[in-house]
mmCIF file of C-alpha atoms in Angstrom:
data_model
loop_
_atom_site.group_PDB
_atom_site.id
_atom_site.type_symbol
_atom_site.label_atom_id
_atom_site.label_comp_id
_atom_site.label_asym_id
_atom_site.label_seq_id
_atom_site.Cartn_x
_atom_site.Cartn_y
_atom_site.Cartn_z
ATOM 1 C CA MET A 158 35.508 22.689 1.572
ATOM 2 C CA SER A 159 34.133 24.264 -1.444
ATOM 3 C CA LYS A 160 30.010 24.489 -2.125
ATOM 4 C CA ALA A 161 30.208 24.453 -5.265
ATOM 5 C CA LYS A 162 32.661 21.392 -5.618
ATOM 6 C CA ALA A 163 31.514 19.340 -2.541
ATOM 7 C CA GLY A 164 31.150 15.795 -3.956
ATOM 8 C CA LEU A 165 28.529 13.779 -2.908
ATOM 9 C CA LEU A 166 29.608 10.124 -2.165
ATOM 10 C CA GLN A 167 27.269 7.192 -3.564
ATOM 11 C CA GLY A 168 24.864 6.205 -1.349
ATOM 12 C CA THR A 169 24.877 9.516 0.816
ATOM 13 C CA LEU A 170 21.706 11.813 -1.437
ATOM 14 C CA ASP A 171 20.307 9.041 -0.881
ATOM 15 C CA MET A 172 20.747 8.831 2.730
ATOM 16 C CA LEU A 173 19.708 13.042 2.626
ATOM 17 C CA ILE A 174 16.939 12.860 1.192
ATOM 18 C CA LEU A 175 15.726 9.997 3.728
ATOM 19 C CA LYS A 176 16.580 11.957 6.148
ATOM 20 C CA ALA A 177 14.955 15.581 5.023
ATOM 21 C CA LEU A 178 11.465 13.487 4.382
ATOM 22 C CA PHE A 179 11.893 12.347 7.834
ATOM 23 C CA PRO A 180 9.532 15.242 9.713
ATOM 24 C CA GLY A 181 7.185 14.899 6.621
ATOM 25 C CA PRO A 182 6.561 14.920 3.112
ATOM 26 C CA LEU A 183 7.880 16.954 0.773
ATOM 27 C CA HIS A 184 8.164 17.838 -3.005
ATOM 28 C CA GLY A 185 11.434 17.460 -4.777
ATOM 29 C CA TYR A 186 11.729 21.383 -4.522
ATOM 30 C CA GLY A 187 10.936 21.399 -1.390
ATOM 31 C CA ILE A 188 13.650 18.185 -0.125
ATOM 32 C CA GLY A 189 16.246 19.730 -2.174
ATOM 33 C CA GLN A 190 16.176 22.900 -0.062
ATOM 34 C CA ARG A 191 15.448 21.074 3.451
ATOM 35 C CA ILE A 192 18.664 18.869 2.450
ATOM 36 C CA ALA A 193 20.323 22.515 1.767
ATOM 37 C CA GLN A 194 18.963 23.636 5.333
ATOM 38 C CA ILE A 195 20.024 21.104 7.046
ATOM 39 C CA SER A 196 23.496 20.977 5.953
ATOM 40 C CA GLY A 197 23.811 24.492 6.489
ATOM 41 C CA ASP A 198 24.598 25.223 2.938
ATOM 42 C CA GLU A 199 27.195 23.188 2.711
ATOM 43 C CA LEU A 200 25.653 20.348 0.268
ATOM 44 C CA LYS A 201 25.223 21.910 -3.036
ATOM 45 C CA ILE A 202 23.783 19.039 -5.313
ATOM 46 C CA GLU A 203 22.931 19.786 -8.891
ATOM 47 C CA GLU A 204 18.866 19.722 -7.996
ATOM 48 C CA GLY A 205 18.486 17.680 -11.371
ATOM 49 C CA SER A 206 19.527 14.536 -9.910
ATOM 50 C CA LEU A 207 18.033 14.385 -6.216
ATOM 51 C CA TYR A 208 14.523 12.874 -8.619
ATOM 52 C CA PRO A 209 16.630 9.734 -9.921
ATOM 53 C CA GLY A 210 17.589 9.119 -6.843
ATOM 54 C CA LEU A 211 13.902 9.652 -5.620
ATOM 55 C CA TYR A 212 12.353 7.064 -8.238
ATOM 56 C CA ARG A 213 15.042 4.649 -6.928
ATOM 57 C CA LEU A 214 14.298 5.150 -3.506
ATOM 58 C CA GLU A 215 10.367 4.645 -4.387
ATOM 59 C CA ARG A 216 11.340 1.354 -6.470
ATOM 60 C CA ARG A 217 13.280 0.078 -3.516
ATOM 61 C CA GLY A 218 9.482 0.626 -1.141
ATOM 62 C CA TRP A 219 11.756 3.056 0.723
ATOM 63 C CA ILE A 220 9.864 6.090 0.024
ATOM 64 C CA GLU A 221 6.339 6.463 -1.298
ATOM 65 C CA SER A 222 4.690 8.986 -3.670
ATOM 66 C CA GLU A 223 1.415 10.790 -4.257
ATOM 67 C CA TRP A 224 0.094 13.749 -6.158
ATOM 68 C CA ASP A 225 -1.473 16.806 -4.351
ATOM 69 C CA VAL A 226 -1.764 20.397 -4.227
ATOM 70 C CA SER A 227 1.318 22.620 -3.115
ATOM 71 C CA ALA A 228 1.465 25.566 -1.298
ATOM 72 C CA ASN A 229 0.517 27.654 -4.056
ATOM 73 C CA ASN A 230 -2.415 25.930 -5.015
ATOM 74 C CA GLN A 231 -0.140 23.442 -7.825
ATOM 75 C CA ARG A 232 -0.077 20.052 -8.583
ATOM 76 C CA ALA A 233 3.006 18.976 -7.138
ATOM 77 C CA LYS A 234 4.628 15.297 -6.537
ATOM 78 C CA PHE A 235 4.510 14.683 -2.670
ATOM 79 C CA TYR A 236 7.347 12.001 -1.193
ATOM 80 C CA LYS A 237 6.642 10.665 1.962
ATOM 81 C CA LEU A 238 8.757 8.143 4.211
ATOM 82 C CA THR A 239 7.342 4.153 3.894
ATOM 83 C CA ARG A 240 8.080 1.966 7.371
ATOM 84 C CA ALA A 241 10.874 0.800 5.727
ATOM 85 C CA GLY A 242 12.374 3.768 4.742
ATOM 86 C CA ARG A 243 12.578 4.927 8.396
ATOM 87 C CA LYS A 244 14.768 1.687 9.350
ATOM 88 C CA GLN A 245 16.979 2.019 6.462
ATOM 89 C CA LEU A 246 17.781 5.478 7.538
ATOM 90 C CA ILE A 247 18.582 4.476 10.908
ATOM 91 C CA ILE A 248 20.451 1.639 9.514
ATOM 92 C CA GLU A 249 22.873 4.220 7.241
ATOM 93 C CA GLU A 250 23.212 6.556 9.593
ATOM 94 C CA ARG A 251 25.141 3.816 11.633
ATOM 95 C CA ASN A 252 26.799 3.178 8.646
ATOM 96 C CA TRP A 253 27.725 6.423 8.110
ATOM 97 C CA GLU A 254 28.833 7.493 12.010
ATOM 98 C CA ARG A 255 30.818 3.736 12.248
ATOM 99 C CA LEU A 256 32.615 4.950 8.282
ATOM 100 C CA ALA A 257 33.388 8.941 9.356
ATOM 101 C CA SER A 258 34.856 7.583 12.935
ATOM 102 C CA ALA A 259 36.726 5.135 11.025
ATOM 103 C CA THR A 260 37.899 7.623 8.464
ATOM 104 C CA MET A 261 38.935 9.854 10.843
ATOM 105 C CA LYS A 262 41.165 7.577 12.862
ATOM 106 C CA ALA A 263 42.757 6.851 9.712
ATOM 107 C CA LEU A 264 43.433 10.526 8.871
ATOM 108 C CA ARG A 265 44.641 11.342 12.645
ATOM 109 C CA ALA A 266 46.789 8.201 12.336
ATOM 110 C CA ASN A 267 51.090 9.223 12.858
ATOM 111 C CA MET B 105 5.179 0.044 -2.491
ATOM 112 C CA SER B 106 3.506 -3.224 -2.139
ATOM 113 C CA ARG B 107 4.907 -5.790 -4.117
ATOM 114 C CA VAL B 108 1.002 -5.824 -5.912
ATOM 115 C CA LYS B 109 1.291 -1.936 -6.269
ATOM 116 C CA ALA B 110 4.897 -2.132 -7.735
ATOM 117 C CA THR B 111 3.752 -5.117 -10.029
ATOM 118 C CA VAL B 112 0.318 -3.036 -11.130
ATOM 119 C CA ASN B 113 3.096 -0.229 -11.341
ATOM 120 C CA PHE B 114 5.679 -2.220 -13.951
ATOM 121 C CA ILE B 115 2.962 -3.754 -15.838
ATOM 122 C CA HIS B 116 0.438 -0.092 -16.946
ATOM 123 C CA GLY B 117 4.467 1.425 -17.272
ATOM 124 C CA TRP B 118 4.945 -0.599 -20.036
ATOM 125 C CA GLN B 119 1.523 -0.394 -21.009
ATOM 126 C CA HIS B 120 1.497 3.544 -21.215
ATOM 127 C CA PRO B 121 4.257 4.888 -21.840
ATOM 128 C CA ASP B 122 3.775 8.138 -22.408
ATOM 129 C CA GLU B 123 1.649 8.389 -19.393
ATOM 130 C CA ILE B 124 4.605 7.693 -17.290
ATOM 131 C CA ALA B 125 7.038 10.304 -19.275
ATOM 132 C CA ASP B 126 4.308 12.983 -19.170
ATOM 133 C CA GLU B 127 4.113 12.256 -15.384
ATOM 134 C CA VAL B 128 7.916 12.763 -15.147
ATOM 135 C CA GLU B 129 8.211 15.766 -16.798
ATOM 136 C CA ALA B 130 5.121 17.248 -15.573
ATOM 137 C CA GLU B 131 6.905 16.858 -11.449
ATOM 138 C CA LEU B 132 10.291 18.505 -13.180
ATOM 139 C CA ARG B 133 8.754 21.671 -14.411
ATOM 140 C CA PHE B 134 7.050 22.321 -11.437
ATOM 141 C CA HIS B 135 10.810 21.985 -10.278
ATOM 142 C CA VAL B 136 11.898 24.230 -12.583
ATOM 143 C CA GLN B 137 9.071 26.943 -11.718
ATOM 144 C CA MET B 138 9.114 26.606 -8.199
ATOM 145 C CA ARG B 139 13.216 28.000 -8.487
ATOM 146 C CA THR B 140 12.537 30.225 -11.150
ATOM 147 C CA SER B 141 9.953 31.765 -9.072
ATOM 148 C CA ALA B 142 12.964 31.602 -6.664
ATOM 149 C CA ASN B 143 15.096 33.093 -8.351
ATOM 150 C CA ILE B 144 12.544 36.376 -9.446
ATOM 151 C CA GLU B 145 11.915 36.672 -5.739
ATOM 152 C CA LYS B 146 15.254 37.484 -4.914
ATOM 153 C CA GLY B 147 14.920 40.142 -7.595
ATOM 154 C CA MET B 148 16.607 38.468 -11.280
ATOM 155 C CA THR B 149 14.420 39.043 -14.405
ATOM 156 C CA PRO B 150 11.960 36.672 -15.654
ATOM 157 C CA ASP B 151 14.052 35.372 -18.147
ATOM 158 C CA GLN B 152 17.546 35.558 -15.947
ATOM 159 C CA ALA B 153 15.553 33.879 -13.706
ATOM 160 C CA GLN B 154 13.864 30.510 -16.176
ATOM 161 C CA LEU B 155 17.181 30.887 -16.974
ATOM 162 C CA ALA B 156 19.350 30.086 -13.418
ATOM 163 C CA ALA B 157 16.605 27.853 -13.048
ATOM 164 C CA ARG B 158 17.451 25.606 -15.319
ATOM 165 C CA GLN B 159 20.986 25.918 -15.140
ATOM 166 C CA SER B 160 21.036 25.036 -11.206
ATOM 167 C CA PHE B 161 18.522 21.713 -12.824
ATOM 168 C CA GLY B 162 20.620 20.542 -14.807
ATOM 169 C CA ASP B 163 20.561 18.400 -17.969
ATOM 170 C CA PHE B 164 16.402 18.210 -18.068
ATOM 171 C CA ASP B 165 16.360 15.642 -20.659
ATOM 172 C CA ARG B 166 19.165 13.351 -19.207
ATOM 173 C CA VAL B 167 16.925 13.456 -15.654
ATOM 174 C CA LYS B 168 13.659 12.732 -17.418
ATOM 175 C CA ALA B 169 15.266 9.872 -19.443
ATOM 176 C CA SER B 170 16.538 8.776 -16.520
ATOM 177 C CA CYS B 171 13.767 8.466 -14.222
ATOM 178 C CA CYS B 172 11.611 7.132 -17.015
ATOM 179 C CA GLU B 173 13.898 4.342 -17.292
ATOM 180 C CA ILE B 174 14.175 3.628 -13.719
ATOM 181 C CA LYS B 175 10.495 3.764 -12.957
ATOM 182 C CA ARG B 176 10.005 1.740 -15.917
ATOM 183 C CA GLY B 177 12.423 -0.929 -14.641
ATOM 184 C CA PHE B 178 11.456 -4.252 -13.199
ATOM 185 C CA PRO B 179 10.108 -3.785 -9.637
ATOM 186 C CA PHE B 180 12.149 -6.611 -7.808
ATOM 187 C CA ASP B 181 15.753 -7.352 -7.043
ATOM 188 C CA LEU B 182 16.947 -9.888 -10.294
ATOM 189 C CA LYS B 183 19.720 -11.608 -7.924
ATOM 190 C CA PRO B 184 17.875 -13.920 -5.507
ATOM 191 C CA MET B 185 16.089 -15.121 -9.056
ATOM 192 C CA ARG B 186 19.763 -15.032 -10.618
ATOM 193 C CA MET B 187 20.770 -17.516 -7.330
ATOM 194 C CA GLY B 188 18.186 -19.965 -8.322
ATOM 195 C CA LEU B 189 19.069 -20.109 -11.789
ATOM 196 C CA TYR B 190 22.760 -20.455 -11.197
ATOM 197 C CA ILE B 191 21.356 -23.223 -8.465
ATOM 198 C CA ALA B 192 19.323 -24.762 -11.331
ATOM 199 C CA ILE B 193 21.982 -24.662 -13.674
ATOM 200 C CA ALA B 194 24.133 -26.348 -11.323
ATOM 201 C CA CYS B 195 21.830 -29.144 -10.193
ATOM 202 C CA LEU B 196 21.711 -29.879 -13.837
ATOM 203 C CA ALA B 197 25.440 -29.898 -14.655
ATOM 204 C CA GLY B 198 25.267 -31.890 -11.499
ATOM 205 C CA GLY B 199 22.801 -34.749 -12.872
ATOM 206 C CA VAL B 200 24.956 -34.334 -16.540
ATOM 207 C CA ALA B 201 28.254 -34.917 -14.685
ATOM 208 C CA LEU B 202 26.452 -38.347 -12.519
ATOM 209 C CA VAL B 203 24.854 -39.746 -15.110
ATOM 210 C CA ALA B 204 28.217 -39.615 -17.422
ATOM 211 C CA VAL B 205 30.185 -40.738 -15.053
ATOM 212 C CA ASN B 206 28.099 -44.030 -14.740
ATOM 213 C CA LEU B 207 28.432 -43.963 -18.740
ATOM 214 C CA PRO B 208 30.923 -47.365 -20.017
ATOM 215 C CA HIS B 209 33.632 -45.478 -20.566
ATOM 216 C CA HIS B 210 35.167 -47.858 -22.610
ATOM 217 C CA ASN B 211 33.384 -45.794 -26.092
ATOM 218 C CA PRO B 212 34.395 -42.847 -27.600
ATOM 219 C CA PHE B 213 30.634 -42.540 -26.644
ATOM 220 C CA GLY B 214 30.842 -42.443 -23.360
ATOM 221 C CA VAL B 215 34.329 -40.485 -23.318
ATOM 222 C CA LEU B 216 32.921 -37.980 -25.120
ATOM 223 C CA TRP B 217 29.407 -37.485 -22.739
ATOM 224 C CA GLN B 218 32.330 -37.024 -19.784
ATOM 225 C CA LEU B 219 33.887 -34.560 -21.962
ATOM 226 C CA ILE B 220 30.923 -32.439 -22.523
ATOM 227 C CA ALA B 221 29.642 -32.849 -18.575
ATOM 228 C CA ILE B 222 33.425 -31.637 -17.483
ATOM 229 C CA ALA B 223 32.980 -28.527 -19.565
ATOM 230 C CA VAL B 224 28.954 -27.922 -19.071
ATOM 231 C CA LEU B 225 30.645 -27.904 -15.012
ATOM 232 C CA MET B 226 33.355 -25.721 -15.453
ATOM 233 C CA ARG B 227 31.337 -23.196 -18.002
ATOM 234 C CA ALA B 228 28.932 -23.270 -14.921
ATOM 235 C CA PHE B 229 31.705 -22.479 -11.903
ATOM 236 C CA LEU B 230 33.282 -19.855 -14.454
ATOM 237 C CA ILE B 231 30.014 -18.331 -14.793
ATOM 238 C CA GLY B 232 29.545 -18.865 -11.065
ATOM 239 C CA ARG B 233 32.734 -17.275 -10.433
ATOM 240 C CA ARG B 234 32.435 -13.818 -12.705
ATOM 241 C CA LYS B 235 29.103 -13.041 -11.176
ATOM 242 C CA GLN B 236 30.948 -12.656 -7.680
#
């Protein structure tokens, strides 16, 4: 899969954001970096597209934000998972595993 | 976000749209600055680094507008409310139909009421089906 062309399925970005925030709070840039890191640099997303996703997740109550000072002493908005967000991540992971396994089964069928 | 906090944010957002826009812009600018610094560390000149940062970010104004729109949007799921509205319309239509059926239909006025009731019920049924 070409890195630059690797598109994300609808809803996948939301799941990746939740996953990136699982270890602890991060700002938007950090979330992008974390997604690249956990995907082994295979998933390249247009960085700006991360933010509407973050705002949507916050509206759903799965993440919450707070302004704080970053490592380089700049004001930055940090996001963290809520309890509802943790539950949602588990649901999304299960759904994704089921979908991936069903798709693989279909592709391998003769 | 609790419902109370979401409602307060929603009202605040409508009262002070500029504050929301400024907050979103500050957040997005921070991202571009961080990417620019990372590009400089990789060996780019400041101008190259900024250009590359903007390119990898995408359309700044579009992202900002999209974030502001989401932030100012209604904070609750409208589906249950919509569902309640359809049920209320259906009950109303049912009531109208009941009244119409009990009207004497040997006069034109009674027949007209029955036709109206049928039209209202059909309309409610069609709207309900379209939403599904």
